[in-house]
Coordinates of C-alpha atoms in Angstrom, one line a residue:
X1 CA 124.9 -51.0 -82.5
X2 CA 124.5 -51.1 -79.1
X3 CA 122.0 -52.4 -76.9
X4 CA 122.9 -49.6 -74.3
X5 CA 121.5 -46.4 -75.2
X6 CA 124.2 -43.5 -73.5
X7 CA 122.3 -40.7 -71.6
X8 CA 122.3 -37.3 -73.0
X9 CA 123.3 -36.2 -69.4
X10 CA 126.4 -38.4 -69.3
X11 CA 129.8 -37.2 -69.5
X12 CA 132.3 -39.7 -71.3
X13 CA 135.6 -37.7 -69.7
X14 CA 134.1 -37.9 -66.1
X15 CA 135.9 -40.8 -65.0
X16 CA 139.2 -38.8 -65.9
X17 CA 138.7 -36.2 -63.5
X18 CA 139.4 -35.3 -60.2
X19 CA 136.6 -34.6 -58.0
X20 CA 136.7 -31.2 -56.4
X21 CA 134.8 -29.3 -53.2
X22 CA 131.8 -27.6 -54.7
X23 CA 132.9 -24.5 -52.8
X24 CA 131.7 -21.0 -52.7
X25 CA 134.8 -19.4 -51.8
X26 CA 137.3 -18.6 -54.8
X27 CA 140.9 -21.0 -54.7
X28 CA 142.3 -17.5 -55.5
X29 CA 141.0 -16.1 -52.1
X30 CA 142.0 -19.3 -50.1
X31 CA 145.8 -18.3 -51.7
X32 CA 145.6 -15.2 -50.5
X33 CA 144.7 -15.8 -47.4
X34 CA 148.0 -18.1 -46.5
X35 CA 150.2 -15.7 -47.4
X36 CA 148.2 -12.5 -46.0
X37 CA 146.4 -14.7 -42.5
X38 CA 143.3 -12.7 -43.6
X39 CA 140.3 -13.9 -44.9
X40 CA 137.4 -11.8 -45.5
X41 CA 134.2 -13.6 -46.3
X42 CA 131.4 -11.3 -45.5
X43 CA 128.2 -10.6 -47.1
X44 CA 128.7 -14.1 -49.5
X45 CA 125.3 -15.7 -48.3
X46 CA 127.1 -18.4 -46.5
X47 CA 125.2 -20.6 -44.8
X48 CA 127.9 -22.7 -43.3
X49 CA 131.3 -21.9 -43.3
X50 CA 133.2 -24.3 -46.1
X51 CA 135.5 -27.1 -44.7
X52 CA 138.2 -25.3 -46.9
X53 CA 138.1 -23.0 -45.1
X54 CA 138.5 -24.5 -41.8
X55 CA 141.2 -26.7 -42.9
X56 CA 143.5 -24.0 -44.4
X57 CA 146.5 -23.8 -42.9
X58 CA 145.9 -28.1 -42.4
X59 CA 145.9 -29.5 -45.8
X60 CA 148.2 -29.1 -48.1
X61 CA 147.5 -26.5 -51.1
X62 CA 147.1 -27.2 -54.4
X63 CA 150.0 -25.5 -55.8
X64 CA 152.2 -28.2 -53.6
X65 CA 150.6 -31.1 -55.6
X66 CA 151.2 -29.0 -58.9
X67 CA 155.0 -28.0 -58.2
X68 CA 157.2 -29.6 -55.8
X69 CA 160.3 -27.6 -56.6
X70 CA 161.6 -25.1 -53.9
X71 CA 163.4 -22.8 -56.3
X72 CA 159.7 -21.6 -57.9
X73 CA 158.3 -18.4 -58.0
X74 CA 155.2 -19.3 -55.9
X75 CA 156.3 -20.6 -52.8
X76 CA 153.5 -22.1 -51.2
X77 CA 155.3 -23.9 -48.6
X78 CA 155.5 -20.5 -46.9
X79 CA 152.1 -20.3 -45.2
X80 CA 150.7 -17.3 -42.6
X81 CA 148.5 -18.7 -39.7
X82 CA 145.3 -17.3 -40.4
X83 CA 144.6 -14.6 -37.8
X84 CA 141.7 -12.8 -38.8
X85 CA 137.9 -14.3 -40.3
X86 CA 135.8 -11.9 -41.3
X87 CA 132.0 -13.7 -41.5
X88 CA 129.6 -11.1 -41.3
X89 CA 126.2 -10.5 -43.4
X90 CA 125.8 -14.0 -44.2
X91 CA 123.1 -16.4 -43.6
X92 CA 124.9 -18.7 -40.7
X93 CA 122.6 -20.4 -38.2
X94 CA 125.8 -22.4 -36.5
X95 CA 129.3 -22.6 -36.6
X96 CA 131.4 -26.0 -37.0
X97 CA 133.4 -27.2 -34.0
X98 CA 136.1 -27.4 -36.4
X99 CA 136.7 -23.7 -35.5
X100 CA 139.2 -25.5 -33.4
X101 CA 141.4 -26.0 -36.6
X102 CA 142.6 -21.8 -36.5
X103 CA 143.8 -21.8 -33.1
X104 CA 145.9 -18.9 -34.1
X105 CA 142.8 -16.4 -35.0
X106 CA 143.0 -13.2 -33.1
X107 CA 139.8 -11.7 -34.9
X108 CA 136.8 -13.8 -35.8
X109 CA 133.8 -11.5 -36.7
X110 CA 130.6 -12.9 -37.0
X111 CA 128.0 -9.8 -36.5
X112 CA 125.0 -10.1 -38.9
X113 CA 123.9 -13.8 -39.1
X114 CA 121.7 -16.1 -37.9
X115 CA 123.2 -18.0 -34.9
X116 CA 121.4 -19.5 -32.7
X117 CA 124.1 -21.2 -30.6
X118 CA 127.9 -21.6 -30.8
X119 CA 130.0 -24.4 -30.5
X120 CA 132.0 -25.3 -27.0
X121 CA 135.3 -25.6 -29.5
X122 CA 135.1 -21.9 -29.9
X123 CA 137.6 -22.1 -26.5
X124 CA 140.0 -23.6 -28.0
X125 CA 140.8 -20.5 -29.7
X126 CA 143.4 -19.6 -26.7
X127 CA 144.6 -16.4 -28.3
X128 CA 141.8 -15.0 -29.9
X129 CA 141.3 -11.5 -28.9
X130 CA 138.4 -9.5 -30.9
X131 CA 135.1 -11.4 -31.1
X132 CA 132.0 -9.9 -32.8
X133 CA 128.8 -12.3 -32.5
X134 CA 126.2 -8.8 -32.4
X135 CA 122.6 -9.1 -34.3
X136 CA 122.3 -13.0 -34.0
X137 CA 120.2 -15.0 -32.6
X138 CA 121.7 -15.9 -29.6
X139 CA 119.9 -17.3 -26.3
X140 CA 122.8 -18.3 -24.3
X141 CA 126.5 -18.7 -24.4
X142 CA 128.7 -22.2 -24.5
X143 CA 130.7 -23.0 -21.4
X144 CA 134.1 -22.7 -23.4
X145 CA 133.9 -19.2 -23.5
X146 CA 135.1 -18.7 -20.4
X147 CA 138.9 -20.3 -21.6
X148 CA 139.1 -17.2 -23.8
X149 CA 141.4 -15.3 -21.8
X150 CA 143.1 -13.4 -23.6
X151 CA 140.2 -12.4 -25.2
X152 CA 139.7 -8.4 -25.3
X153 CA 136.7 -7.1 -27.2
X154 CA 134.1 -8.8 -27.1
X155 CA 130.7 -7.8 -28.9
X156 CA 127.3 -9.0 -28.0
X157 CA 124.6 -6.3 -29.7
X158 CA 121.6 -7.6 -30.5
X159 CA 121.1 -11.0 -29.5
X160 CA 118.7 -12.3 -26.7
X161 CA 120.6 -13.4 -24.5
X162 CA 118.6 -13.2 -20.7
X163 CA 122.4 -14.2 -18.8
X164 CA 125.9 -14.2 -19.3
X165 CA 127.3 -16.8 -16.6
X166 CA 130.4 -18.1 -18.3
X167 CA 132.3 -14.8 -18.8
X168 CA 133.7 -14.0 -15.3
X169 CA 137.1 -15.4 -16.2
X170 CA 137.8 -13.2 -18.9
X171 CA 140.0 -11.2 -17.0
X172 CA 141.5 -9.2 -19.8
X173 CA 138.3 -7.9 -21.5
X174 CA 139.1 -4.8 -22.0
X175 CA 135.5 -3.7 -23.6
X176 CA 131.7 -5.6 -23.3
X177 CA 128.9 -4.6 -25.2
X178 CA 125.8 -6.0 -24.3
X179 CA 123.5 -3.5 -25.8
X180 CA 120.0 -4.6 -26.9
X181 CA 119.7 -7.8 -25.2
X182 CA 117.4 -9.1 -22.7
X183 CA 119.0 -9.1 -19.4
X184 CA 117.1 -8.4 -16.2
X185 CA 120.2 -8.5 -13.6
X186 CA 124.2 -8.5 -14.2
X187 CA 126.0 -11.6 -12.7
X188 CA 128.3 -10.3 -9.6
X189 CA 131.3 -12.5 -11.2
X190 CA 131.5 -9.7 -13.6
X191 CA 133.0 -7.9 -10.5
X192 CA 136.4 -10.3 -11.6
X193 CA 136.9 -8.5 -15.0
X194 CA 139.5 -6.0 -13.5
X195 CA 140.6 -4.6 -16.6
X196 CA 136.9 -3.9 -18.0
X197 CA 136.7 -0.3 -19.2
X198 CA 133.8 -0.2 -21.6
X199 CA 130.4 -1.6 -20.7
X200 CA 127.4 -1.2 -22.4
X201 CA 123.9 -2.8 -21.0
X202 CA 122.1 -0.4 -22.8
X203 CA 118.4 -1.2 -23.9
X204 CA 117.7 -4.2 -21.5
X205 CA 115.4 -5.2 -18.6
X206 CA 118.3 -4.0 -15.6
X207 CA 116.2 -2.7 -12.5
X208 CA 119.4 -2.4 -10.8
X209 CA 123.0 -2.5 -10.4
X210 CA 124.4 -5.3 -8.2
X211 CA 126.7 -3.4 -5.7
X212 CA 129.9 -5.5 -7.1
X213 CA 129.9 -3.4 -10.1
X214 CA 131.4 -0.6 -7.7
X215 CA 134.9 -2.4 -7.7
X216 CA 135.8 -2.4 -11.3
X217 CA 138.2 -0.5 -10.8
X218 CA 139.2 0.5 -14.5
X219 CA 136.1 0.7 -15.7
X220 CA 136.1 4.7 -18.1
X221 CA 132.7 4.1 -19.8
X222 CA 129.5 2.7 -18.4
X223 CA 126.1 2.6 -20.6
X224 CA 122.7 1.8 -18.9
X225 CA 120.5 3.5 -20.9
X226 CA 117.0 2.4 -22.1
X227 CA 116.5 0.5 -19.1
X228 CA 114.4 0.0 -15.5
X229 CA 116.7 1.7 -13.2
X230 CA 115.1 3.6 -10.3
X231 CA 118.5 5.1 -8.7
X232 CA 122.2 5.5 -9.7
X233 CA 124.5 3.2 -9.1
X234 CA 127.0 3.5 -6.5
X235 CA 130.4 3.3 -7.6
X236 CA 133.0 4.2 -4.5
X237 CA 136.1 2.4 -6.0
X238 CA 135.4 3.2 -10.1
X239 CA 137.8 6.4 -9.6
X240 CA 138.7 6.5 -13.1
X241 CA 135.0 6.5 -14.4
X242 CA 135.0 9.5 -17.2
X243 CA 131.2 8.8 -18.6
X244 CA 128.2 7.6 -17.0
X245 CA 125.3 7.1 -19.2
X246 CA 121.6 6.6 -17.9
X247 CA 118.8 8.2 -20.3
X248 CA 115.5 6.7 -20.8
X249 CA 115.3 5.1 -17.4
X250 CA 112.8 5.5 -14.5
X251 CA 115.6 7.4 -12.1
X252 CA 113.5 10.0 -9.8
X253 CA 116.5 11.1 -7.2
X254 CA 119.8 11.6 -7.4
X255 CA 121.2 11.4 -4.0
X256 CA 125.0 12.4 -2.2
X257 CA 126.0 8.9 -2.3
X258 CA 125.4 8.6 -6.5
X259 CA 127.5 11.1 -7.1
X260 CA 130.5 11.6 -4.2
X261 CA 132.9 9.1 -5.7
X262 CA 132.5 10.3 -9.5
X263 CA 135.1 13.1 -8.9
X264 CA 136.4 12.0 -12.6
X265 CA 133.5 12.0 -14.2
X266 CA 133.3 14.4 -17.3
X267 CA 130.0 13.1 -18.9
X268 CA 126.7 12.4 -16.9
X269 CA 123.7 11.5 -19.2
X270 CA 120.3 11.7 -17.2
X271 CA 117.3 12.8 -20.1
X272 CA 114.4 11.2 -20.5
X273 CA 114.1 10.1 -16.6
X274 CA 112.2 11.4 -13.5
X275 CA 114.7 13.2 -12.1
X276 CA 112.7 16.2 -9.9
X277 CA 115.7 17.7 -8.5
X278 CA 119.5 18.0 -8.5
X279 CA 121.5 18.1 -5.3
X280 CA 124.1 20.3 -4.0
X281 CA 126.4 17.7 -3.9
X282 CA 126.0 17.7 -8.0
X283 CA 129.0 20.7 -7.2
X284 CA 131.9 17.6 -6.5
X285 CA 131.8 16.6 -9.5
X286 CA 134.4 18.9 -10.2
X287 CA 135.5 17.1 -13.7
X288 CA 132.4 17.7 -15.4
X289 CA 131.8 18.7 -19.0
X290 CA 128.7 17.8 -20.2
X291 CA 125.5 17.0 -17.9
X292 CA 122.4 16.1 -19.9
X293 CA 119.1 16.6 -18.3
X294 CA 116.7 16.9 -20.4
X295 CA 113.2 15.9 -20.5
X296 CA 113.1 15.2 -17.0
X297 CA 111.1 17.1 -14.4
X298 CA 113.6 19.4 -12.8
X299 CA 111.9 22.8 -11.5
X300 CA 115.0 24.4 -10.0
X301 CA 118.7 24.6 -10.5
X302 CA 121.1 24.7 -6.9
X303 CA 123.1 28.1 -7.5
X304 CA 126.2 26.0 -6.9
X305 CA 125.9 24.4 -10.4
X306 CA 126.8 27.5 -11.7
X307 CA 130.5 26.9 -10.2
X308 CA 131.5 23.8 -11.6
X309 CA 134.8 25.1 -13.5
X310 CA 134.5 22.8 -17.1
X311 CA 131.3 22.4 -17.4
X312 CA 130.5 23.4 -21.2
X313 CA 127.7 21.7 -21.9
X314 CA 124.3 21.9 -19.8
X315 CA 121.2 20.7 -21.8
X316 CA 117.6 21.3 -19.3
X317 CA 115.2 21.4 -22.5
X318 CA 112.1 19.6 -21.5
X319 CA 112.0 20.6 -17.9
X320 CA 109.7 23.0 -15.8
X321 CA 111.9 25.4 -14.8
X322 CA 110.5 28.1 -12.8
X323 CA 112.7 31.1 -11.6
X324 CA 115.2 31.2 -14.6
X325 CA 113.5 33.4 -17.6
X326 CA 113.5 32.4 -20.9
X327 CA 116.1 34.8 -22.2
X328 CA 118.7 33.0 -20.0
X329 CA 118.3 29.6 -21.0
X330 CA 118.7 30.5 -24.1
X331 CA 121.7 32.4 -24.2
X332 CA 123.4 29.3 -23.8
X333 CA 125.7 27.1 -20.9
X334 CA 127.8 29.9 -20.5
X335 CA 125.4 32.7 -19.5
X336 CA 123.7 30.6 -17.6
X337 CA 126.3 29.1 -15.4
X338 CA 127.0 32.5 -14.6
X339 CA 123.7 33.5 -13.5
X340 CA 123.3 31.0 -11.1
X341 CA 126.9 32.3 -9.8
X342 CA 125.4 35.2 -9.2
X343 CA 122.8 34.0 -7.5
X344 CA 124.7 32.7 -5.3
X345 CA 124.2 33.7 -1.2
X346 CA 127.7 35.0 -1.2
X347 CA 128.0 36.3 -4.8
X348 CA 126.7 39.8 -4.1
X349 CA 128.9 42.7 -4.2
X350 CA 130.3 44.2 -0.7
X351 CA 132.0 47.2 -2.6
X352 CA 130.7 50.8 -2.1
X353 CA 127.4 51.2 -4.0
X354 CA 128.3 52.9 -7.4
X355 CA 126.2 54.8 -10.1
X356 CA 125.2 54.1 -13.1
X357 CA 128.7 56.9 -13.9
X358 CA 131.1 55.3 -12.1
X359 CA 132.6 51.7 -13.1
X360 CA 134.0 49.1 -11.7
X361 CA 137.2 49.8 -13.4
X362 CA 137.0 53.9 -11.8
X363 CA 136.1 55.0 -15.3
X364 CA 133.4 57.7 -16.9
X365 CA 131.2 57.3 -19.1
X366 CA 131.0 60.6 -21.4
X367 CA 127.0 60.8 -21.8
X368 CA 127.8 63.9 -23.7
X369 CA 129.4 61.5 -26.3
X370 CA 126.2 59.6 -26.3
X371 CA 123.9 62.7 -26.2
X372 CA 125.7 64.3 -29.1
X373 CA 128.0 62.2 -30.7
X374 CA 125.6 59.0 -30.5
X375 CA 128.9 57.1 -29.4
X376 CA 129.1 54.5 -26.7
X377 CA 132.7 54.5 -25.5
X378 CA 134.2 52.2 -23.1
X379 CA 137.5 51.3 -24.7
X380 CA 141.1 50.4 -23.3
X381 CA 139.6 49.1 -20.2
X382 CA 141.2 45.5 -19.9
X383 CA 137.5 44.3 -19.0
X384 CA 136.4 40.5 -19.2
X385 CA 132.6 42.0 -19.9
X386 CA 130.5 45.1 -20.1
X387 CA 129.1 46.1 -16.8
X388 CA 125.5 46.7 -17.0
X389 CA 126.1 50.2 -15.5
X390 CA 127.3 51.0 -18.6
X391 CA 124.1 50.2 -20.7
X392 CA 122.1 51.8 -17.8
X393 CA 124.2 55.2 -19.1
X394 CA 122.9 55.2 -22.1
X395 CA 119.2 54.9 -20.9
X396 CA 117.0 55.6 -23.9
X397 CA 119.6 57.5 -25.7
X398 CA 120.2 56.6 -29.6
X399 CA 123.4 54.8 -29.9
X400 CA 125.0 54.6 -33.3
X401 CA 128.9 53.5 -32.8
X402 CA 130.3 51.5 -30.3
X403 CA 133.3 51.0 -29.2
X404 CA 134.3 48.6 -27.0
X405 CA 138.2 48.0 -28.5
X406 CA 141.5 47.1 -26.3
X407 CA 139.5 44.9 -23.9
X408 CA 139.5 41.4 -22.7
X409 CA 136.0 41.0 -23.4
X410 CA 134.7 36.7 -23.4
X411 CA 130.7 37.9 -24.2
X412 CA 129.5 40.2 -27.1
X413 CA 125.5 40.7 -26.4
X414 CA 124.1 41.9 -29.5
X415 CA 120.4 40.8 -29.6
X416 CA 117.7 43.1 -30.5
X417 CA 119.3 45.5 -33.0
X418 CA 119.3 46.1 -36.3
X419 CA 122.5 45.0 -37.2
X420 CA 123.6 43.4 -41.2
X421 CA 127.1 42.9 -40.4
X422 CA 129.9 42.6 -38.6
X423 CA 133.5 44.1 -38.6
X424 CA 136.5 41.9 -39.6
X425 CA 138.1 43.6 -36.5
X426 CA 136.6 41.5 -34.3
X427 CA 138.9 38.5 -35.2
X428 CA 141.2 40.6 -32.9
X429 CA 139.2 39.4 -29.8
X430 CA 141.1 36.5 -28.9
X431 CA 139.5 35.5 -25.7
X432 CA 135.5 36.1 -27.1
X433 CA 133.5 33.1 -25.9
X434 CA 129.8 33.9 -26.7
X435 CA 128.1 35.9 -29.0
X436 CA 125.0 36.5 -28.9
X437 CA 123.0 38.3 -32.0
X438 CA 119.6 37.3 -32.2
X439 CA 117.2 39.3 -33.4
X440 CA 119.1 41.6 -36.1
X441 CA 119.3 41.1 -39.5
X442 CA 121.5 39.2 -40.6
X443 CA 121.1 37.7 -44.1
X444 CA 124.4 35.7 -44.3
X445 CA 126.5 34.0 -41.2
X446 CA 129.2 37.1 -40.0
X447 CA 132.7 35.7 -41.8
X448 CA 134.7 36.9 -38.6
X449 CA 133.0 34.5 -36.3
X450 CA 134.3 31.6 -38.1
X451 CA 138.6 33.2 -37.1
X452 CA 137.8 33.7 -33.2
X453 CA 139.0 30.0 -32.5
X454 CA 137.9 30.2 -28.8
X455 CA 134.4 30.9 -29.1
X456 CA 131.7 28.6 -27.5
X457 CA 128.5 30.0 -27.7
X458 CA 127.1 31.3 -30.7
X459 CA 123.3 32.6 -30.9
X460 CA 122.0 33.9 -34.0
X461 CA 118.6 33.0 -34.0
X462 CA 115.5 35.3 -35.5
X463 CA 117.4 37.1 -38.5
X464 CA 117.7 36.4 -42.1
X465 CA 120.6 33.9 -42.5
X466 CA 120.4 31.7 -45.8
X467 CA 123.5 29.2 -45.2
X468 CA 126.5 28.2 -43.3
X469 CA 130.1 26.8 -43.8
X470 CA 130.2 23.6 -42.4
X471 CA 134.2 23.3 -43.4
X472 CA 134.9 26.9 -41.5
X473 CA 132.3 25.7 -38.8
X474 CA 134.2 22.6 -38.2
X475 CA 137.4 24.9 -37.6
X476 CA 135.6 26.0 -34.7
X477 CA 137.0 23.4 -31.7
X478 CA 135.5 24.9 -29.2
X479 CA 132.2 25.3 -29.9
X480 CA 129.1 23.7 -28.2
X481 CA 126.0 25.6 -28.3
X482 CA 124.9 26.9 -32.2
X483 CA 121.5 28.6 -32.4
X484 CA 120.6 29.1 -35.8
X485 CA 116.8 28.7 -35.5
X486 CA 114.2 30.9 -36.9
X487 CA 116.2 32.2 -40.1
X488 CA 116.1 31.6 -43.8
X489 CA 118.7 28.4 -44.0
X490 CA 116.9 25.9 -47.4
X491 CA 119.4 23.3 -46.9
X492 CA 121.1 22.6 -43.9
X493 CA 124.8 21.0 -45.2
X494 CA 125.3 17.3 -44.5
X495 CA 128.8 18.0 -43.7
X496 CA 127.6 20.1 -40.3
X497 CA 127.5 16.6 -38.7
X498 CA 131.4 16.9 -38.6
X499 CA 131.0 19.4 -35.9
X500 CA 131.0 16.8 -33.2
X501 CA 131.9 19.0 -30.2
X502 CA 128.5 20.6 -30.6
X503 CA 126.1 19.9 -27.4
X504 CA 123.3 21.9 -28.5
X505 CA 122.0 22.7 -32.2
X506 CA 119.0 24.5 -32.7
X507 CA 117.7 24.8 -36.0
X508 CA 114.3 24.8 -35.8
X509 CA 111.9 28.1 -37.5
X510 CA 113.4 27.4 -41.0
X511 CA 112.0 26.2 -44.5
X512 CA 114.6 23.4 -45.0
X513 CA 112.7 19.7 -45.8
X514 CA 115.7 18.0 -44.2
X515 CA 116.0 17.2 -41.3
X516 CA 112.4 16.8 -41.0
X517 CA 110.8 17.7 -37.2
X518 CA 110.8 14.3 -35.7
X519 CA 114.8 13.6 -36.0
X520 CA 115.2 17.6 -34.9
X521 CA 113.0 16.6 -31.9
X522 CA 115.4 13.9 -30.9
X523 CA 118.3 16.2 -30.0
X524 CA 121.6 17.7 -31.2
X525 CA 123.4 14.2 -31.2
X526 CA 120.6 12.6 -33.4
X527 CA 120.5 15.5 -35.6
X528 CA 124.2 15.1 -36.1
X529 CA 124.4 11.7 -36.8
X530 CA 121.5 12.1 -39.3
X531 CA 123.7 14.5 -41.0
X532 CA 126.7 12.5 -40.9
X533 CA 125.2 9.6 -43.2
X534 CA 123.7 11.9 -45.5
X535 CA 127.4 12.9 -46.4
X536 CA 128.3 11.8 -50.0
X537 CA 130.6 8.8 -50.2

């Protein structure tokens, strides 16, 4: 017998074996990735990045050792550079500076981790062109960076970074996001990336705008929101500048000079500032298609606002507006554009007085129709809208019909009746725009609206209506302003999120649970996003 005792924990065949990597990632998925040049390795709970994985497209595979002839099935010697490395949602706190070893990666995503710094190799990456480093833990940025230059996405949400000096040379960065950082002032190098044309600096400590910013040139889409800002910035040579975004700053005045070089501009975001007043010169920005304003304290509109020829979406809730009445701002962008038109110095009428008989169109009205007949009729009169002469005919008369057939009309005021339906004729007004039938009642949403493709504007607040058609809503391209509130809607559909040229949703007054009040007290594009993940998947 003997004298040495073997150990339970011993195993006799060890010696026999050859050793291999204890390695989180699959052999199968290393395979794969040579011949595809993908790797995805997300949410693994990595906390460093294997060496296999590194060295793939270095060492030689295991299938080579395994089968040297070229006439098999499996021909490993036929290897893919790997060009994308998906890391995201693991538990990284650094990176290897054997990153080096992929120098053909064109997408390396590492959002969701825990880096704290990255390594100067990342540079060597020379044709990488997508990086994503958001939600990390990152204080500053390695020198190497800067040799990225063909680099053109590149993703920096959530980290805390205070500066960004090493990025200047990335001349072909195409889009910078910056958002939730903490930045207090923007380099002037970043004046050198030409062919910028997304940035974001949303949601960090920016009390202004160094003037430089004014010469990228292609810069579409610029984000400040949720920061310091006290004034606009001035932007003379950003000519192709299509969305300006400012909410939730500290901005008071908006002055000629903000605003005489944004001639391209179709979206300016302003709510939740300071902002007491809008100029005249707001009427250059002749591109214009949405201007958001609310929540600031704004107590008059300039009657030239009213002529800006695409603006579709105005939004002025939270402001103490004095001289428009209620009625108006609710009726939606529309109607109210074209009251301050005609409230314009010049907008008045230098035509011949007329009565409340004779139109503009040198027609009658037959108040023996309306005294007898209870009929309205102002049909085949090619009109774009009902004068008010003509409802100043009818007086206190009883009306029962209407007809209003073979016109051009873009508005159909119908508020304050007592009407349950509508007529499927309608669908033969091709150029209606708004509608407007609050106060009837209503029980279900009119099927005709959902066939007049142009419409824009459609108020149906305070009647009965239980539900909508969020797939026949979404038909509707054109439509911005939906007022639904105050009616009998249980469950508003999740799919109503879809409906993403909305501007302005109103839904309060009803006994749904969801959305509750605080996310429908956040706005239209809140409410619409909440709806959007509720959607089943």
């Amino acid at each position: 017998m003997s004298r040495f005792k073997r150990g339970a924990h011993v195993d006799s065949r060890a010696g026999f074996r050859q050793e291999k990597e204890d390695c989180p990632v699959p052999y199968g998925l290393l395979k794969a990735a040579r011949k595809s040049g993908q790797l995805n390795l997300s949410g693994r709970g990595l906390t460093e990045v294997p060496q296999s994985v590194w060295r793939l497209n270095t060492d030689t595979p295991q299938e080579a050792q395994q089968n040297l002839s070229f006439g098999a099935a499996d021909r490993w010697w036929e290897q893919t550079d790997l060009t994308k490395l998906l890391l995201s949602s693991n538990k990284l706190q650094s990176l290897s500076e054997d990153v080096k070893l992929l120098p053909c990666l064109l997408v390396l995503d590492l959002h969701d981790n825990q880096l704290i710094s990255l390594p100067d190799s990342i540079g060597d990456l020379e044709q990488l062109q997508k990086l994503i480093l958001s939600k990390n833990k990152l204080t500053e940025l390695p020198s190497g960076l800067w040799r990225l230059t063909n680099l053109r996405y590149l993703v920096l949400t959530s980290n805390k970074l205070s500066t960004f000096e090493h990025l200047a040379n990335l001349k072909n960065l195409v889009k910078l996001n910056l958002f939730c950082n903490k930045l207090k002032s923007l380099p002037p190098a970043i004046s050198e990336m030409k062919n910028l044309r997304m940035l974001d600096c949303s949601r960090n400590q920016l009390e202004s705008i160094p003037p430089v910013l004014a010469q990228m040139e292609s810069l579409e889409q610029l984000y400040l929101r949720h920061n310091k800002l006290h004034f606009l910035p001035k932007l003379p040579c950003c000519k192709t500048l299509k969305e300006l975004h400012c909410g939730n700053n500290q901005i008071e005045i908006l002055e000629a000079d903000h605003l005489k070089h944004l001639s391209a501009l179709s979206l300016l975001e302003l709510r939740d500032n300071k902002v007491k007043s809008l100029p005249e010169e707001i009427t250059l920005l002749q591109g214009l298609e949405r201007l958001d304003l609310t929540n600031n304290d704004i107590g008059s509109l300039p009657c030239g606002l009213g002529t800006l020829p695409k603006l579709k979406s105005l939004s002025l809730e939270g402001n103490p507006l004095r001289g428009i009445r209620r009625d108006v701002l609710t009726k939606g962008t529309g109607e109210l554009l074209k009251y301050l038109r005609s409230r314009q110095p010049d907008g008045g009428s230098k035509e011949e007085p007329k009565t409340a008989m004779t139109l503009p169109s040198q027609a009658k009205i037959n108040v023996h129709a309306i005294k007898t007949l209870k009929t309205l009729d102002y049909s085949e009169k090619q009109e774009a809208s009902i004068p008010d002469e003509v409802f100043d005919a009818v007086d206190d008369s009883p009306v029962a019909n209407v007809n209003f057939s073979k016109n051009q009309l873009m508005a159909v005021p119908s508020r304050n009746n007592l009407l349950t339906s509508l007529p499927m004729e309608l669908e033969g007004l091709t150029k209606l725009r708004s509608v407007i039938l609050s106060f009837n009642r209503f029980k279900s949403f009119p099927e005709v609206l959902y066939r007049i493709s142009y419409l824009e504007t459609i108020l149906i607040s305070n009647n009965q209506v239980g539900g909508i058609d969020p797939v026949q809503m979404k038909t509707l391209n054109n439509l911005s302003t939906l007022d639904l509130s105050n009616n009998d809607i249980m469950q508003v559909p999740p799919e109503l999120g879809n409906c993403t040229s909305l501007r302005a949703l109103m839904l309060d007054g009803n006994p749904f649970r969801n959305p509750r009040a605080a996310i429908l007290s956040k706005g239209t594009d809140a409410v619409l996003e909440y709806l959007r993940s509720r959607i089943p998947t």
